[in-house]
Coordinates of N, CA and C in Angstrom, one line a residue:
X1 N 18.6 -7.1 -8.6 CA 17.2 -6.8 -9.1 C 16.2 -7.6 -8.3
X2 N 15.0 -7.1 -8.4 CA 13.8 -7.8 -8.1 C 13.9 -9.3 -8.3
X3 N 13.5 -10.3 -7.7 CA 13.4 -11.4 -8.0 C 12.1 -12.1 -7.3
X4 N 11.4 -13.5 -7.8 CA 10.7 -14.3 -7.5 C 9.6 -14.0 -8.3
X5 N 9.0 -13.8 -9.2 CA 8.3 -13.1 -10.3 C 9.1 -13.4 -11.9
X6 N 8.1 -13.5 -12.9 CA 8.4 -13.9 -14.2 C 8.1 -12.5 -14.8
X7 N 8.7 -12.2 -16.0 CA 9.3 -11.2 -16.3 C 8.7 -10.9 -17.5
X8 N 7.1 -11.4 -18.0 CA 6.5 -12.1 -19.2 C 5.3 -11.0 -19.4
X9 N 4.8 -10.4 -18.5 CA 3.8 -9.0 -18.5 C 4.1 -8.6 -19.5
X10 N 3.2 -7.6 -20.2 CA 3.2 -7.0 -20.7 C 2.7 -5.3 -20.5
X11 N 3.2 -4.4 -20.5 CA 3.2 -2.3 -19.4 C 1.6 -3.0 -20.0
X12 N 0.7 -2.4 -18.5 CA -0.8 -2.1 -18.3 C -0.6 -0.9 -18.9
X13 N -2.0 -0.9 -19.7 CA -2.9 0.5 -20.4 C -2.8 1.4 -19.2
X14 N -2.5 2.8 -19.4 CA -2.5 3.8 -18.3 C -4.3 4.4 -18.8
X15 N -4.8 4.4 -17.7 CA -6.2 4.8 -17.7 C -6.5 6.4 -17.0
X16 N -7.3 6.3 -16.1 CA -7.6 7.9 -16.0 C -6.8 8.1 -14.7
X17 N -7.0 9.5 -14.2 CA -6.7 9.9 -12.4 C -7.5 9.3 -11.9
X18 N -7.7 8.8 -10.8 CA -8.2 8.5 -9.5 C -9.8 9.7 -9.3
X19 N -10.8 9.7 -9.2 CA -11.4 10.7 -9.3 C -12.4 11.0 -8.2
X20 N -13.0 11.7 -7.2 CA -13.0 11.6 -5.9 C -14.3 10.7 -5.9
X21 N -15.1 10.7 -7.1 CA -16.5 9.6 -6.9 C -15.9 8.2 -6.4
X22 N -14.9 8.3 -7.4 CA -14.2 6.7 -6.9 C -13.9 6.3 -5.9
X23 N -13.3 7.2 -5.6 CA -12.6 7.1 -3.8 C -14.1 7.3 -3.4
X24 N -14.7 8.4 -2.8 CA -15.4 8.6 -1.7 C -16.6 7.1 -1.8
X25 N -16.6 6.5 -3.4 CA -17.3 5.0 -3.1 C -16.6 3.9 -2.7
X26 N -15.8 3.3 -3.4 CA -15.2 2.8 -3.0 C -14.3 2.5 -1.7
X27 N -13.6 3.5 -1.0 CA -12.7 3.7 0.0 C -12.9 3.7 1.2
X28 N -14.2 4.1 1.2 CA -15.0 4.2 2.6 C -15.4 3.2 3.6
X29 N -14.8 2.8 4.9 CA -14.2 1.6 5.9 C -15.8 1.8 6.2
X30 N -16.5 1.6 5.8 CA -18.1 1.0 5.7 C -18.3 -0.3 6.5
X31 N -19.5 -0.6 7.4 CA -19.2 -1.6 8.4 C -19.8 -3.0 6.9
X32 N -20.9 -2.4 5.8 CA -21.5 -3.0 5.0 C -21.5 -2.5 3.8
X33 N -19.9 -3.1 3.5 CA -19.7 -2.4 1.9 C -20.5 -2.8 0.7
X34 N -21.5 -2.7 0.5 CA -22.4 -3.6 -1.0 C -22.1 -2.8 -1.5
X35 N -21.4 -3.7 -3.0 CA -21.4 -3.4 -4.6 C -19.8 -2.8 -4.4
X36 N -19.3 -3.2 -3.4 CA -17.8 -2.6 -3.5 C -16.5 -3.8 -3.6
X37 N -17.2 -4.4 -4.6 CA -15.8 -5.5 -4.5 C -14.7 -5.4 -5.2
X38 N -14.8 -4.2 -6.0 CA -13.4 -3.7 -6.3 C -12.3 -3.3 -5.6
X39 N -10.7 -3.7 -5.4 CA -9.6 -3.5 -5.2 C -9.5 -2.3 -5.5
X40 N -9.3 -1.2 -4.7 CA -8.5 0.1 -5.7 C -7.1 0.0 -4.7
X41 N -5.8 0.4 -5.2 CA -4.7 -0.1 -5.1 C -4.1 1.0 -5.1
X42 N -3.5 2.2 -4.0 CA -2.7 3.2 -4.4 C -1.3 3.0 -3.8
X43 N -0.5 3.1 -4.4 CA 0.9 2.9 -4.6 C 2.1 4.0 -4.5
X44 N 2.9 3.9 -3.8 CA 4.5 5.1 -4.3 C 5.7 4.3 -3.6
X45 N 6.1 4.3 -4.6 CA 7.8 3.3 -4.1 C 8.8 4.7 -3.9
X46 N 9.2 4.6 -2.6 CA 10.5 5.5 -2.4 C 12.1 5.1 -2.1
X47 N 12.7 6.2 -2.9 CA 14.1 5.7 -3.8 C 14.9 6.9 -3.5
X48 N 15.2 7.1 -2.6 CA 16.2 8.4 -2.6 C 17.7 8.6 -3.1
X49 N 18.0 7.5 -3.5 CA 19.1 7.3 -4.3 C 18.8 7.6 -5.4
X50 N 17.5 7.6 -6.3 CA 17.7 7.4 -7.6 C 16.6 8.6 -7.7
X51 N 16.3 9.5 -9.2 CA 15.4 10.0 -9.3 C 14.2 9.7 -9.6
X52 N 12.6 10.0 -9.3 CA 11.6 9.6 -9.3 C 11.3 9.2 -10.8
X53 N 10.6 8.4 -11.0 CA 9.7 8.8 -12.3 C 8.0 8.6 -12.2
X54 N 7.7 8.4 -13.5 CA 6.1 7.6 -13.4 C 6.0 6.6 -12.7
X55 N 6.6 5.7 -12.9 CA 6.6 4.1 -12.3 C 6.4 4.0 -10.7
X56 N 6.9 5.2 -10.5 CA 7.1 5.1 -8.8 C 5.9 5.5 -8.3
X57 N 4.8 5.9 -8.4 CA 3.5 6.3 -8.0 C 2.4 5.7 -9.2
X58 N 1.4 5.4 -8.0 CA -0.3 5.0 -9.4 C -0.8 4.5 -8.9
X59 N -2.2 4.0 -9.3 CA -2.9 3.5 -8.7 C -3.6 2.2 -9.3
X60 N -3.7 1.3 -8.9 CA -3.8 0.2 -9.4 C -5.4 -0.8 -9.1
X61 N -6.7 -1.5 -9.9 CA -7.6 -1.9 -9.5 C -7.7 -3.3 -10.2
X62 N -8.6 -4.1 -9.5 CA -8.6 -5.0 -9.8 C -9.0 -5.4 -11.5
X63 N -8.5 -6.8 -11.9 CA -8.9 -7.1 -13.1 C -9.6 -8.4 -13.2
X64 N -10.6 -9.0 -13.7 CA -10.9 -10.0 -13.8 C -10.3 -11.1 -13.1
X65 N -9.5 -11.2 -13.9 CA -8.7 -12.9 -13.9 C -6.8 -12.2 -13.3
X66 N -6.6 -11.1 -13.0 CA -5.6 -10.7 -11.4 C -5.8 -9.5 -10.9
X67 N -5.4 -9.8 -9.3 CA -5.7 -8.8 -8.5 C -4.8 -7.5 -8.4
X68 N -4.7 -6.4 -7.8 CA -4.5 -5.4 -7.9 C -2.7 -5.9 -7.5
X69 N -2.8 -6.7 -6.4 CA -1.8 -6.7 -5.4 C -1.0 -7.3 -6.6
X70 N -1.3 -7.9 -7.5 CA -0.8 -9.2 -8.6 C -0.1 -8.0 -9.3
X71 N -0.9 -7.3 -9.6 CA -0.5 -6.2 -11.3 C 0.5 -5.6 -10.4
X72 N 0.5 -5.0 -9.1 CA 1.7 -3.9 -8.5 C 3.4 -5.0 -8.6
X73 N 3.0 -5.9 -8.4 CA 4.3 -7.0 -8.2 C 4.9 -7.0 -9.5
X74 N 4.1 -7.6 -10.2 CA 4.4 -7.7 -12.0 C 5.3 -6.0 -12.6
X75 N 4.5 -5.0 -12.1 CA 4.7 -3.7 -12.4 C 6.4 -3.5 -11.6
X76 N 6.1 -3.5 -10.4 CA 7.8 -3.4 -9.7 C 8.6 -4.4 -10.6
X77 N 8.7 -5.5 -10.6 CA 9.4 -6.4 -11.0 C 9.8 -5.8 -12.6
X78 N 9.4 -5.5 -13.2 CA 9.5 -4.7 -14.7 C 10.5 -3.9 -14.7
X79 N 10.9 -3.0 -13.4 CA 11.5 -1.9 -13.4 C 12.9 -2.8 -13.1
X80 N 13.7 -3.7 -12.6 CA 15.2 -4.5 -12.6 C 15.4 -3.7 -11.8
X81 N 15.1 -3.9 -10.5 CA 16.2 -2.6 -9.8 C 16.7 -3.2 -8.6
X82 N 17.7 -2.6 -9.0 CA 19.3 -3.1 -7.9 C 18.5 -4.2 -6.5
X83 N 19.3 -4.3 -6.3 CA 19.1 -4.9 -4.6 C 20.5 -4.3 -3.6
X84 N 21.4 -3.6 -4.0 CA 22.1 -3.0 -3.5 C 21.5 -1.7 -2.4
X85 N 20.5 -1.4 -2.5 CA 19.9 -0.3 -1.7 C 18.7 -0.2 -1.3
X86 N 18.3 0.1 -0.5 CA 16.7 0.1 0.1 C 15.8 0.4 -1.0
X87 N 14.7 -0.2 -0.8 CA 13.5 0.6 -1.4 C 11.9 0.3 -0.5
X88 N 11.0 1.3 -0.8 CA 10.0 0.9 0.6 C 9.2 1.3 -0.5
X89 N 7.9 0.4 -0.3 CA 6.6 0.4 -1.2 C 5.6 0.7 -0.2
X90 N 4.7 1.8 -0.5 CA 3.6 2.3 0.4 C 2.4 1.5 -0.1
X91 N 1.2 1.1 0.7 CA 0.2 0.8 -0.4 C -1.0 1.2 0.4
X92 N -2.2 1.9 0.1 CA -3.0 2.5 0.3 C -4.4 1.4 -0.3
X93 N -5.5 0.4 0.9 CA -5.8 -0.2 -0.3 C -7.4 -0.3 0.2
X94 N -8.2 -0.2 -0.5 CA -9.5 -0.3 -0.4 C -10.0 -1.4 0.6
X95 N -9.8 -2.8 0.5 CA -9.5 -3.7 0.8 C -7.6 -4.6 1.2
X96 N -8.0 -4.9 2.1 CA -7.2 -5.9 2.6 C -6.5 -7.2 1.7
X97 N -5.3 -7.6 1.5 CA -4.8 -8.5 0.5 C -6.0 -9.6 0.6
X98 N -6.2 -10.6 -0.2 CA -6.9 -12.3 -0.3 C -5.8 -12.8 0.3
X99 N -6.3 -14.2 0.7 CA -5.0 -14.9 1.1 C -4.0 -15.2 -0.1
X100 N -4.4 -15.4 -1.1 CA -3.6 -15.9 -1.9 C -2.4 -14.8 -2.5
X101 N -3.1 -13.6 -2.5 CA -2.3 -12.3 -2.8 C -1.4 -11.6 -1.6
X102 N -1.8 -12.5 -0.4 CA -0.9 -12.0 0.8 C 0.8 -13.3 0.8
X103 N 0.0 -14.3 0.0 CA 1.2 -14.8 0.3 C 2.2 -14.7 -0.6
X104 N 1.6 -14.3 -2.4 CA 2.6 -13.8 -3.1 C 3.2 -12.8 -2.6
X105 N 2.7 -11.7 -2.3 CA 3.6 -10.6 -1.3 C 4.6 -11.3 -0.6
X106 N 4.3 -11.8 0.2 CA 5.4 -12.3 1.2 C 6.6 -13.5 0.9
X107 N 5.8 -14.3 -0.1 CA 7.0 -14.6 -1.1 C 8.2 -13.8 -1.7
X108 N 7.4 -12.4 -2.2 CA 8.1 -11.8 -2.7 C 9.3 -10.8 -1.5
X109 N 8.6 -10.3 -0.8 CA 9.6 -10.3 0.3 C 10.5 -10.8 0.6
X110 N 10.2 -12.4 1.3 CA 11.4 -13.1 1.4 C 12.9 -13.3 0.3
X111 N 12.0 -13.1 -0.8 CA 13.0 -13.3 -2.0 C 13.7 -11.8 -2.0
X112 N 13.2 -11.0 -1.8 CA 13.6 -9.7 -2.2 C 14.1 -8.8 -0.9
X113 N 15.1 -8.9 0.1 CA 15.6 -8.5 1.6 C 15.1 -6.9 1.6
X114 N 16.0 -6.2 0.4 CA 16.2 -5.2 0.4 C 14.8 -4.2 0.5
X115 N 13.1 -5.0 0.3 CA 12.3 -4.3 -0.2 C 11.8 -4.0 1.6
X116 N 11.0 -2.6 2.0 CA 10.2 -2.9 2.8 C 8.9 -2.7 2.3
X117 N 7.3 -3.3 2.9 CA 6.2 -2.9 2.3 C 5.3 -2.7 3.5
X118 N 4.7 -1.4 3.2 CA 3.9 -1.1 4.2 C 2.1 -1.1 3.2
X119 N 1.3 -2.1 4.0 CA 0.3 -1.7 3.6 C -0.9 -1.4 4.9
X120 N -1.7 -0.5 4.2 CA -2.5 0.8 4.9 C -4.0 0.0 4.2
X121 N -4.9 -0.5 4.8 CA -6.1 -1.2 4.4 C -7.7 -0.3 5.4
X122 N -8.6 0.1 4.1 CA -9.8 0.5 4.5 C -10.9 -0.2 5.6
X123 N -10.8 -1.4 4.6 CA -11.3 -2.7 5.3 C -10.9 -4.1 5.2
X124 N -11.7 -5.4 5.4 CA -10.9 -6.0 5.5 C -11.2 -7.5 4.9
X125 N -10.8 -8.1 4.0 CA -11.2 -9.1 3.1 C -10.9 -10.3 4.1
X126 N -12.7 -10.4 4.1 CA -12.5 -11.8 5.0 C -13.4 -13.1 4.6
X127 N -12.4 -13.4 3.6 CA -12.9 -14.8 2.6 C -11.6 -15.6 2.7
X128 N -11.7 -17.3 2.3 CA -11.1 -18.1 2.2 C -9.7 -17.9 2.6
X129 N -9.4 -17.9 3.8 CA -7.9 -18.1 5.2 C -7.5 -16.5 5.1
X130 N -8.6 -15.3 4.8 CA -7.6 -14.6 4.8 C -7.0 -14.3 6.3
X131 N -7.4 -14.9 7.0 CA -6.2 -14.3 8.3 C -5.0 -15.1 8.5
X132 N -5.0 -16.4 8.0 CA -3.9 -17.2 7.8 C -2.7 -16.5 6.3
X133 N -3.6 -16.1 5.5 CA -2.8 -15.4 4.8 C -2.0 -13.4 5.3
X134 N -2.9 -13.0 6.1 CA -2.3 -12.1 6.4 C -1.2 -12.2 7.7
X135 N -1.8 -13.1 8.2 CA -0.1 -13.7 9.1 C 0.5 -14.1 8.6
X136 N 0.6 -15.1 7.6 CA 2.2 -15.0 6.5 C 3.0 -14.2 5.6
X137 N 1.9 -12.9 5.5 CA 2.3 -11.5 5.5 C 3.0 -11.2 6.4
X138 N 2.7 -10.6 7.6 CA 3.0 -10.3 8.7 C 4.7 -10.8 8.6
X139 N 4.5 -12.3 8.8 CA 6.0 -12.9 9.4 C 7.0 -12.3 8.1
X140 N 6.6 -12.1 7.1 CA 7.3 -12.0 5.7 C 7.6 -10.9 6.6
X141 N 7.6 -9.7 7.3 CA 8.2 -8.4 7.4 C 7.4 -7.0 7.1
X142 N 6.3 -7.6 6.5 CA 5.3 -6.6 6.3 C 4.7 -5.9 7.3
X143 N 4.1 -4.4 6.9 CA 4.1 -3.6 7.6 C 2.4 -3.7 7.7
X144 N 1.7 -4.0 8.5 CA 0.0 -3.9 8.1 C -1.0 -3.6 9.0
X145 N -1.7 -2.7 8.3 CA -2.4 -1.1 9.5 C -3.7 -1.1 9.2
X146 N -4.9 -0.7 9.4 CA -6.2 0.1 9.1 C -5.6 1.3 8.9
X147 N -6.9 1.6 7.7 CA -6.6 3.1 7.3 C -7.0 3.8 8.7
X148 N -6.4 4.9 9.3 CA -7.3 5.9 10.0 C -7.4 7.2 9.1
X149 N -8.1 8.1 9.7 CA -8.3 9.5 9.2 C -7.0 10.3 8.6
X150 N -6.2 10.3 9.0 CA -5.0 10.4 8.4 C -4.6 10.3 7.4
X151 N -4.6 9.0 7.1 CA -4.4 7.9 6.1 C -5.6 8.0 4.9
X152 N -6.4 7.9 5.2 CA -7.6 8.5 4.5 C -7.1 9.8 3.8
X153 N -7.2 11.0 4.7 CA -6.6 12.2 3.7 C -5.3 12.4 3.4
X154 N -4.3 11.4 3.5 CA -3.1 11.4 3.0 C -3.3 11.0 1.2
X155 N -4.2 10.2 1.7 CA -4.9 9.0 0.2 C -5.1 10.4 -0.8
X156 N -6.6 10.9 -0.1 CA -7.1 12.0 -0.7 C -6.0 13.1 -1.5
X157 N -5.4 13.3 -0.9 CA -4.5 14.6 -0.9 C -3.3 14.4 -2.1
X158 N -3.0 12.8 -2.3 CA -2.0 12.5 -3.1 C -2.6 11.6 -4.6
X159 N -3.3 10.9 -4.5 CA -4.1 9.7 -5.1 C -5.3 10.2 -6.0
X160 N -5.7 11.1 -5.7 CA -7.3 11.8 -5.8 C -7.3 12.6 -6.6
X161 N -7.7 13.5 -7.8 CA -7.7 14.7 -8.8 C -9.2 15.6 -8.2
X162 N -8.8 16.2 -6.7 CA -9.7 16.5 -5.9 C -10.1 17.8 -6.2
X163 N -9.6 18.4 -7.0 CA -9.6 20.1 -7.9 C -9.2 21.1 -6.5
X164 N -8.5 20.6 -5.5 CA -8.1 21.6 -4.7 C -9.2 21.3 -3.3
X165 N -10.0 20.4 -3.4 CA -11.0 20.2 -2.3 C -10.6 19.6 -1.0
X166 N -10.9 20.0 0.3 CA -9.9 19.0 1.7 C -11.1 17.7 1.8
X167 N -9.9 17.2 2.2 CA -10.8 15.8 2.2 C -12.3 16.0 3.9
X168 N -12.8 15.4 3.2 CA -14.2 15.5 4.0 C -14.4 14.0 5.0
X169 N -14.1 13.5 5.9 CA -14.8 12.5 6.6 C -15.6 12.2 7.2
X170 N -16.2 10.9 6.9 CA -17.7 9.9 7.3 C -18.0 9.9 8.4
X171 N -19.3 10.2 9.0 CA -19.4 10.5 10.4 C -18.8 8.9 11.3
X172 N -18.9 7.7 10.7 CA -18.1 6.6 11.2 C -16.8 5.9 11.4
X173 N -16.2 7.5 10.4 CA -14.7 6.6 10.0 C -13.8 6.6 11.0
X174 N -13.7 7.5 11.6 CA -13.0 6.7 13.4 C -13.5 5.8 13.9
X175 N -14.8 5.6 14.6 CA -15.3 4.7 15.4 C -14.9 3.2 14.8
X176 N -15.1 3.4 13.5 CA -15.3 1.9 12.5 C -13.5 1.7 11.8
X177 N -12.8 2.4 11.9 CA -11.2 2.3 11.8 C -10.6 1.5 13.2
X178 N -11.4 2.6 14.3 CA -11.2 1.4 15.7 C -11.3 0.1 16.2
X179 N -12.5 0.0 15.4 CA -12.8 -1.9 15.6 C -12.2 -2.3 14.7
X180 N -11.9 -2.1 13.6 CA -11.1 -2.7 12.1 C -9.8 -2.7 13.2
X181 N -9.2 -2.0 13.7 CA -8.0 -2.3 13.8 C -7.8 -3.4 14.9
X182 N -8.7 -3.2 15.9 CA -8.6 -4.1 16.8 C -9.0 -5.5 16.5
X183 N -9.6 -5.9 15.2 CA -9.8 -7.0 14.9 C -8.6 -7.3 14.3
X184 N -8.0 -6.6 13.4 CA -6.5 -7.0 12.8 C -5.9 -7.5 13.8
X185 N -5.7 -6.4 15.0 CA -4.5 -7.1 15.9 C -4.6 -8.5 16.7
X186 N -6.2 -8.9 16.7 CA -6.3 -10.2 17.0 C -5.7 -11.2 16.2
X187 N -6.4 -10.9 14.7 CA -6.0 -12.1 13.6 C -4.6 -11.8 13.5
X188 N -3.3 -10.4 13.9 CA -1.9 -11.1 13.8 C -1.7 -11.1 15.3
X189 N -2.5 -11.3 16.1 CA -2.1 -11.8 17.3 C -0.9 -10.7 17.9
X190 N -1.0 -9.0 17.6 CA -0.3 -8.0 18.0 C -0.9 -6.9 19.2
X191 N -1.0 -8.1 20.3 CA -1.6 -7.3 21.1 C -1.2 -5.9 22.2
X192 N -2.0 -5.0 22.4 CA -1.1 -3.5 23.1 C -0.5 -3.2 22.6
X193 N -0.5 -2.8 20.9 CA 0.4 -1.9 20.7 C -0.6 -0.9 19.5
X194 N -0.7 0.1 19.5 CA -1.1 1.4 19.0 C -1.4 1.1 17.5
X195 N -2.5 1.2 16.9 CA -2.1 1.3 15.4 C -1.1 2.6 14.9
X196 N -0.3 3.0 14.0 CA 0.4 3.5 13.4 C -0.3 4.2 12.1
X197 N -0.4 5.4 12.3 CA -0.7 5.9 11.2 C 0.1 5.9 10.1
X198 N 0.1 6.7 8.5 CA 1.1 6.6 7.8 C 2.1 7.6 7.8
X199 N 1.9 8.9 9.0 CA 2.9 9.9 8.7 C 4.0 9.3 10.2
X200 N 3.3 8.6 11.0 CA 3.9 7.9 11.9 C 4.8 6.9 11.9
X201 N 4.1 6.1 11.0 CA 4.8 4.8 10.5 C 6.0 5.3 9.6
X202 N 6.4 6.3 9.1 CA 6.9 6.9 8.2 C 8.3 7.3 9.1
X203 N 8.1 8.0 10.3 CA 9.4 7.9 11.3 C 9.7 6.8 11.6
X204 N 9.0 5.9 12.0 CA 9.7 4.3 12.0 C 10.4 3.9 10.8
X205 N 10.1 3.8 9.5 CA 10.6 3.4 8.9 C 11.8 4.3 8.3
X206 N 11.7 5.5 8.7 CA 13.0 6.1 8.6 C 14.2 5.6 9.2
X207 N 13.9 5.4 10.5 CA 14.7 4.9 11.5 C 15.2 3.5 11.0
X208 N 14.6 2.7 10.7 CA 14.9 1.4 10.5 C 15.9 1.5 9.2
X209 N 15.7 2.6 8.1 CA 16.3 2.5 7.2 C 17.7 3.1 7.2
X210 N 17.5 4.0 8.1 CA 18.9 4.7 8.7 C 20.1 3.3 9.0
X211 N 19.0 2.6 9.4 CA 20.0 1.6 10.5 C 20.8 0.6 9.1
X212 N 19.6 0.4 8.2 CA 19.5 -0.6 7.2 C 21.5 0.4 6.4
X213 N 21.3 1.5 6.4 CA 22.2 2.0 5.2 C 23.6 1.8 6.9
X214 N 23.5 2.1 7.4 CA 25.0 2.0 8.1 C 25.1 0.7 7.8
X215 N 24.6 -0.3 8.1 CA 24.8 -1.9 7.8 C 25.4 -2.1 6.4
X216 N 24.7 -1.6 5.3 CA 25.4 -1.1 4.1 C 26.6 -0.6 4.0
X217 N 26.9 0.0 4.5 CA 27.9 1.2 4.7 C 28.1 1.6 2.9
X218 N 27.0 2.4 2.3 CA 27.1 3.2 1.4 C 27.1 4.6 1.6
X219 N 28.6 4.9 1.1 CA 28.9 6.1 1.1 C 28.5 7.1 0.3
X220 N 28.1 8.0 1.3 CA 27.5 9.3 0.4 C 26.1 9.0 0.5
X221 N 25.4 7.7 0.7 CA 23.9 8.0 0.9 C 22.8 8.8 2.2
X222 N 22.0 9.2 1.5 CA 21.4 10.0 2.7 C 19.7 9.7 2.4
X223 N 19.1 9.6 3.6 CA 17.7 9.1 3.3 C 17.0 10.4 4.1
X224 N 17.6 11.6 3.7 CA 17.1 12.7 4.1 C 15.5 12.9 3.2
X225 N 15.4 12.4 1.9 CA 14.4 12.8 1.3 C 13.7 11.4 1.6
X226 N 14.0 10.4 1.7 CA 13.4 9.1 1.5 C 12.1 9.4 1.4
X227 N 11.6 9.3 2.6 CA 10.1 9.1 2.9 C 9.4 10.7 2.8
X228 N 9.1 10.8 2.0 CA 8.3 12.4 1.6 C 6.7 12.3 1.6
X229 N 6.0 13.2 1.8 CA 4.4 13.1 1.3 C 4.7 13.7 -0.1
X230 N 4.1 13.0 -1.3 CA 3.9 13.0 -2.5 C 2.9 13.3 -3.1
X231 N 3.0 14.6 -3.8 CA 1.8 15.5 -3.9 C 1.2 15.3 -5.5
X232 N 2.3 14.4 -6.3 CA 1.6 14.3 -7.7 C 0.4 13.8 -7.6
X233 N 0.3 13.7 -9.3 CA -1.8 12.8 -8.8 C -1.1 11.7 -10.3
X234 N -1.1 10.6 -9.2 CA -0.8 9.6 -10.0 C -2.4 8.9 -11.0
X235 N -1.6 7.7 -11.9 CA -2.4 7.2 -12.7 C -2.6 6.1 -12.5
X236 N -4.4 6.0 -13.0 CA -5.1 4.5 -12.4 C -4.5 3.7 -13.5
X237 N -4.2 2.2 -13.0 CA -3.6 1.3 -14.3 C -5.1 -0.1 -14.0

């Protein structure tokens, strides 16, 4: 099972869908986000061994007194699940972890082999060490990108209760995804190498997981479905 986390939560109130005001305020890789200090947190843990449920997709925002990244960990940890088999957490996030919420992540990592986590960030929280915390991310094994356009309407498309609308993009959101990322790859010191989108990064981690189950040697598993685009419309917690 999950480990490095206390077991003491109590299931978050399920609140509404995701609804496109929210996103198109919030989400937007803005060079001057005012009034946007809210976390929105989109989430899907993929399990091809096991059948989906609720738990595996939602969206998660900040709360007073814990952060989004806090409630997602508490929320996985709830569910006891094996450590005998992969599992890979997507996260879609308005903002970039705090330091403090980058290192529970990566605590939790270390403690937990079996998990991978890829997180996909709008912009980029730059208060108190966060670059010292997002490089102890990093070493933990984490996966960590700027959103691009992509990524953006992957958000849209799965996260969003969009009534059937294509996602629409900001005349800045390339130009301003480009220097976000190139500033990431300074603060993890990953220089020349391409950002990764999420339908991109998604063949990598196929790959890696392919490799992960022969090492396993669990028979009969197949990670043919693993990594899917997920069309439900999850719920904000």
């Amino acid at each position: 099972m999950f480990t490095g986390l206390q077991n003491t939560h109590s299931q978050d109130k399920l609140l509404t869908i995701q609804d496109p005001d929210t996103f198109l305020f919030h989400f937007p890789n803005l060079r001057y986000a005012n009034g946007r200090r809210l976390c929105y947190l989109c989430f899907q843990v993929e399990r091809d061994h096991c059948s989906c449920d609720d738990g595996d997709w939602g969206v998660f925002r900040n709360k007073p007194a814990q952060h989004a990244e806090v409630r997602l960990l508490k929320r996985i940890q709830s569910w006891e699940l094996g450590s005998e088999l992969p599992y890979e957490v997507t996260c879609f996030q308005s903002w970039s972890p705090c330091c403090n919420c980058a290192k529970q992540l990566a605590r939790f990592l270390e403690e937990n082999k079996h998990v991978t986590l890829s997180i996909f960030a709008s912009r980029l929280h730059t208060m108190e060490d966060y670059e010292e915390g997002l490089r102890i991310l990093r070493s933990a094994g984490a996966h960590i990108a700027i959103m691009t356009s992509q990524d953006f309407e992957h958000c849209w498309d799965t996260s969003v209760d969009n009534h059937g609308n294509p996602f629409q993009p900001w005349n800045t959101l390339v130009s301003q995804s480009q220097k976000l990322s190139e500033k990431l790859k300074v603060i993890l010191k990953v220089m020349d190498l391409p950002p990764l989108s999420f339908p991109e990064f998604r063949e990598v981690i196929t790959s890696l997981i392919l490799n992960a189950n022969n090492k396993m040697k669990c028979e009969g598993y197949s990670t043919s479905g693993f990594l899917r685009k997920r069309v439900m419309k999850p719920k904000v917690l």
